[in-house]
XYZ file of C-alpha atoms in Angstrom:
282
model
C 139.635 107.133 28.403
C 138.319 107.333 31.884
C 137.279 110.945 31.341
C 135.064 109.692 27.889
C 133.504 107.132 29.894
C 132.660 109.794 32.796
C 131.143 111.979 30.236
C 129.059 109.218 28.522
C 127.432 108.633 32.045
C 126.717 112.131 32.634
C 124.870 111.982 29.605
C 123.136 109.242 30.442
C 121.848 110.887 33.731
C 121.033 113.717 32.115
C 118.893 112.217 29.611
C 117.238 110.115 32.373
C 116.435 113.214 34.523
C 114.866 114.971 31.483
C 112.520 111.849 30.480
C 111.567 111.656 34.254
C 110.638 115.714 34.547
C 108.604 115.332 30.921
C 106.742 111.953 32.075
C 105.576 113.719 35.675
C 104.691 117.097 33.777
C 102.430 115.817 30.890
C 101.940 112.056 30.870
C 100.679 111.776 34.703
C 98.145 114.485 34.631
C 96.537 113.428 31.381
C 96.496 109.751 32.766
C 94.747 110.955 36.008
C 92.083 112.801 34.006
C 91.434 109.973 31.962
C 91.745 107.367 34.555
C 88.351 105.281 35.183
C 87.262 102.179 37.189
C 87.677 99.023 35.461
C 84.608 97.233 34.146
C 82.395 95.366 36.561
C 83.700 97.229 39.375
C 81.134 99.522 41.758
C 81.782 103.393 41.094
C 82.855 105.010 44.055
C 84.123 108.675 45.392
C 86.137 110.194 47.881
C 84.081 112.961 49.035
C 82.081 112.658 52.378
C 78.384 112.775 51.801
C 76.327 115.432 53.566
C 74.450 113.367 55.842
C 77.418 112.023 57.609
C 78.309 114.025 60.894
C 81.839 114.499 61.814
C 83.115 113.028 65.252
C 82.710 115.823 67.986
C 85.395 115.888 70.695
C 84.586 117.949 73.726
C 87.079 120.635 74.405
C 88.492 120.185 77.956
C 89.631 123.349 79.984
C 92.101 123.338 82.947
C 91.986 126.691 84.653
C 93.367 127.879 88.122
C 91.450 130.825 90.118
C 91.928 132.513 93.021
C 88.521 131.589 95.507
C 86.110 134.612 95.465
C 84.605 133.344 98.836
C 84.759 131.182 101.794
C 82.696 128.535 100.573
C 85.054 128.195 97.454
C 88.007 127.806 99.474
C 86.348 125.449 101.899
C 85.468 123.321 98.617
C 89.109 123.423 97.650
C 90.371 122.171 101.185
C 87.550 119.604 101.084
C 89.028 118.245 97.861
C 92.428 118.205 98.565
C 91.562 116.427 101.788
C 89.583 113.514 99.787
C 92.228 113.113 97.381
C 94.714 112.619 100.273
C 92.526 110.166 102.226
C 91.747 108.094 98.775
C 95.641 107.789 98.309
C 96.254 106.632 101.760
C 93.058 104.351 102.038
C 95.252 101.289 101.202
C 97.687 101.394 104.216
C 94.732 102.415 106.315
C 92.889 99.570 105.415
C 95.677 97.343 105.823
C 97.200 98.851 108.920
C 93.815 100.014 111.052
C 91.866 97.032 110.437
C 92.340 92.927 110.848
C 93.585 92.587 107.444
C 97.140 92.267 108.582
C 96.204 89.271 110.750
C 94.202 87.636 108.378
C 96.860 87.993 105.581
C 99.624 86.709 107.545
C 97.818 83.613 109.007
C 96.593 82.317 105.691
C 100.244 82.999 104.237
C 101.267 80.481 107.401
C 99.011 77.848 106.882
C 99.958 77.806 103.095
C 103.472 77.555 103.872
C 102.839 74.766 106.721
C 101.188 72.793 103.949
C 104.148 73.033 101.545
C 101.829 74.456 98.997
C 103.963 77.012 96.510
C 101.392 77.956 93.879
C 98.200 76.976 95.305
C 96.161 78.648 96.110
C 97.960 82.008 94.717
C 98.897 84.803 96.805
C 96.122 87.142 95.368
C 93.330 84.567 96.364
C 94.852 84.238 100.090
C 94.662 88.472 99.879
C 91.015 88.315 98.566
C 89.729 86.529 101.293
C 91.466 88.525 103.944
C 90.064 91.493 102.338
C 86.534 90.137 102.517
C 86.950 88.604 106.116
C 88.278 91.969 106.934
C 85.200 93.764 105.289
C 82.809 91.216 107.340
C 84.505 91.820 110.520
C 84.588 95.662 110.270
C 81.520 96.283 109.037
C 80.073 97.529 112.456
C 82.842 99.903 112.484
C 82.777 101.054 108.755
C 78.548 101.810 109.277
C 79.440 103.922 112.308
C 82.304 105.850 110.219
C 79.394 106.342 107.658
C 76.769 107.216 109.898
C 78.332 109.825 111.983
C 80.653 111.227 109.746
C 80.881 111.029 105.837
C 76.705 111.368 105.649
C 76.508 114.559 107.954
C 79.507 115.838 106.308
C 78.408 115.423 102.927
C 74.812 116.748 104.020
C 76.642 120.012 105.462
C 75.795 119.683 108.906
C 79.128 118.875 110.357
C 82.516 120.724 109.520
C 85.574 118.604 108.240
C 87.593 118.725 111.674
C 84.017 117.062 113.421
C 83.727 114.594 110.922
C 87.330 113.630 111.311
C 86.753 113.169 115.373
C 83.799 111.328 114.269
C 85.439 108.858 112.199
C 88.583 108.282 114.170
C 86.736 107.653 117.579
C 85.041 104.018 116.386
C 88.755 103.164 114.709
C 90.273 103.870 117.856
C 87.791 102.217 120.125
C 88.305 98.939 117.647
C 92.190 99.111 117.829
C 92.019 99.691 121.752
C 89.616 96.842 122.358
C 92.268 94.352 120.591
C 94.570 95.675 122.942
C 92.981 95.829 126.174
C 94.544 92.851 127.850
C 97.811 93.588 126.299
C 98.829 96.926 126.761
C 102.471 96.450 126.887
C 103.049 98.325 123.534
C 100.828 101.397 124.190
C 103.471 101.379 127.438
C 106.150 101.159 125.608
C 105.321 104.182 122.640
C 104.339 106.148 125.309
C 107.556 106.001 127.549
C 109.460 106.456 124.080
C 107.441 109.612 123.247
C 108.261 110.672 126.927
C 104.768 111.049 127.981
C 103.023 109.934 131.186
C 101.061 106.626 131.821
C 97.558 107.059 130.601
C 94.757 106.038 132.565
C 92.089 106.115 129.920
C 91.602 105.402 125.966
C 91.315 109.659 125.915
C 94.870 109.890 127.172
C 96.353 107.811 124.557
C 97.121 110.220 121.099
C 96.214 108.376 117.756
C 99.930 108.719 116.634
C 101.001 106.167 119.528
C 98.018 104.094 119.382
C 98.470 103.068 115.720
C 101.929 101.548 115.701
C 101.227 99.799 119.106
C 98.151 98.282 117.230
C 100.465 97.279 114.528
C 102.981 95.571 116.810
C 100.001 93.874 118.539
C 98.541 92.447 115.312
C 102.058 91.200 114.132
C 102.490 89.070 117.714
C 99.201 87.736 117.645
C 99.198 86.825 113.812
C 102.747 85.022 114.649
C 101.199 83.363 117.558
C 98.556 81.880 115.663
C 100.904 80.613 112.648
C 103.206 78.621 115.198
C 100.366 76.844 116.533
C 99.233 76.343 113.138
C 102.752 74.735 112.053
C 102.605 72.161 115.254
C 100.616 69.404 113.767
C 102.133 69.826 110.513
C 105.794 69.726 111.477
C 104.869 66.392 113.664
C 103.748 65.107 110.469
C 106.837 65.945 108.856
C 108.861 64.599 111.432
C 107.155 61.280 111.250
C 107.434 61.081 107.670
C 111.215 61.853 107.360
C 111.790 59.280 110.182
C 109.998 56.623 108.592
C 112.238 57.281 105.126
C 115.304 57.342 106.890
C 114.190 54.213 108.843
C 113.686 52.564 105.175
C 116.980 53.792 103.642
C 115.106 56.317 101.217
C 117.098 59.189 102.361
C 117.534 60.504 98.638
C 113.531 60.941 98.314
C 112.395 64.318 99.577
C 110.123 64.275 102.848
C 107.491 66.990 101.995
C 106.990 65.197 98.697
C 105.456 62.065 100.922
C 104.241 64.640 103.904
C 102.398 66.873 101.615
C 99.604 64.582 100.634
C 98.971 63.599 104.221
C 98.688 67.190 105.695
C 96.187 67.826 103.040
C 94.060 64.944 103.667
C 94.560 66.004 107.417
C 93.707 69.412 106.954
C 90.378 68.672 104.768
C 89.383 65.766 106.903
C 89.032 68.077 110.115
C 87.357 71.049 107.902
C 90.424 73.287 108.261
C 89.237 76.291 106.668
C 85.743 76.383 108.494
C 88.048 76.124 111.652
C 90.451 78.372 110.747
C 88.076 81.044 109.901
C 86.015 80.763 112.817
C 89.068 80.822 114.796
C 90.244 83.867 113.178
C 86.902 85.525 113.932
C 86.648 84.808 117.353
C 90.139 86.198 117.906
C 88.701 89.439 116.627
C 85.125 89.698 118.063
C 85.197 88.640 121.272
């Protein structure tokens, strides 16, 4: 009985496949030839008109060849140096300028005011960035006039351009540490070098870490001075709440409006900006 059922199923499947083959062979081409748009529809075509221009995609070719002259080799070296400088530009801007001091002090004032989200960190970094450009603009102008523009005009070599660009930056960093050369002496001692007499005796690889440590120290000193009045407000508010028996109420939630009012009344942003500029530009 099972064998008879299987034979009937196989016959049905074969008949279905036969009908499907006949339909696809004879009926579909005829229907495709006689097909037309419904009445009232807009006639169309799938062919592109002759007035339509195809989109042109430029051909990108990358080839590596051997330099044929000294000029081509010099250009390749210049390109490599330029890419290296661009990749290191953010680190150089942060570490070799006053950006480090400004950003740390602004973050300290935000924490001293017990502010968590306002102003955002990106806004504080933007303020520090434009303050750095304002302070460092004379140095940047000297680098552009003495190094970049003569190099682009072909008047000086890369080595001369590096020396001309290094000089104003070294002078700026040294002026910030001229009253406290302990970091320079420490790094010179660790490097096994003699005690320097002038700035020319201090190598750049010694001057840069000395300047970074100096900026961190100065920024933390300014941050401590900024914290003192706001800590006093926190202590006064906390003692008042303790005397009133309101120990479950967070003192920061009560003291933050008073700190904000004090900061606004004394024009805190203006005083902070002016003192930061005075700490850099003497």
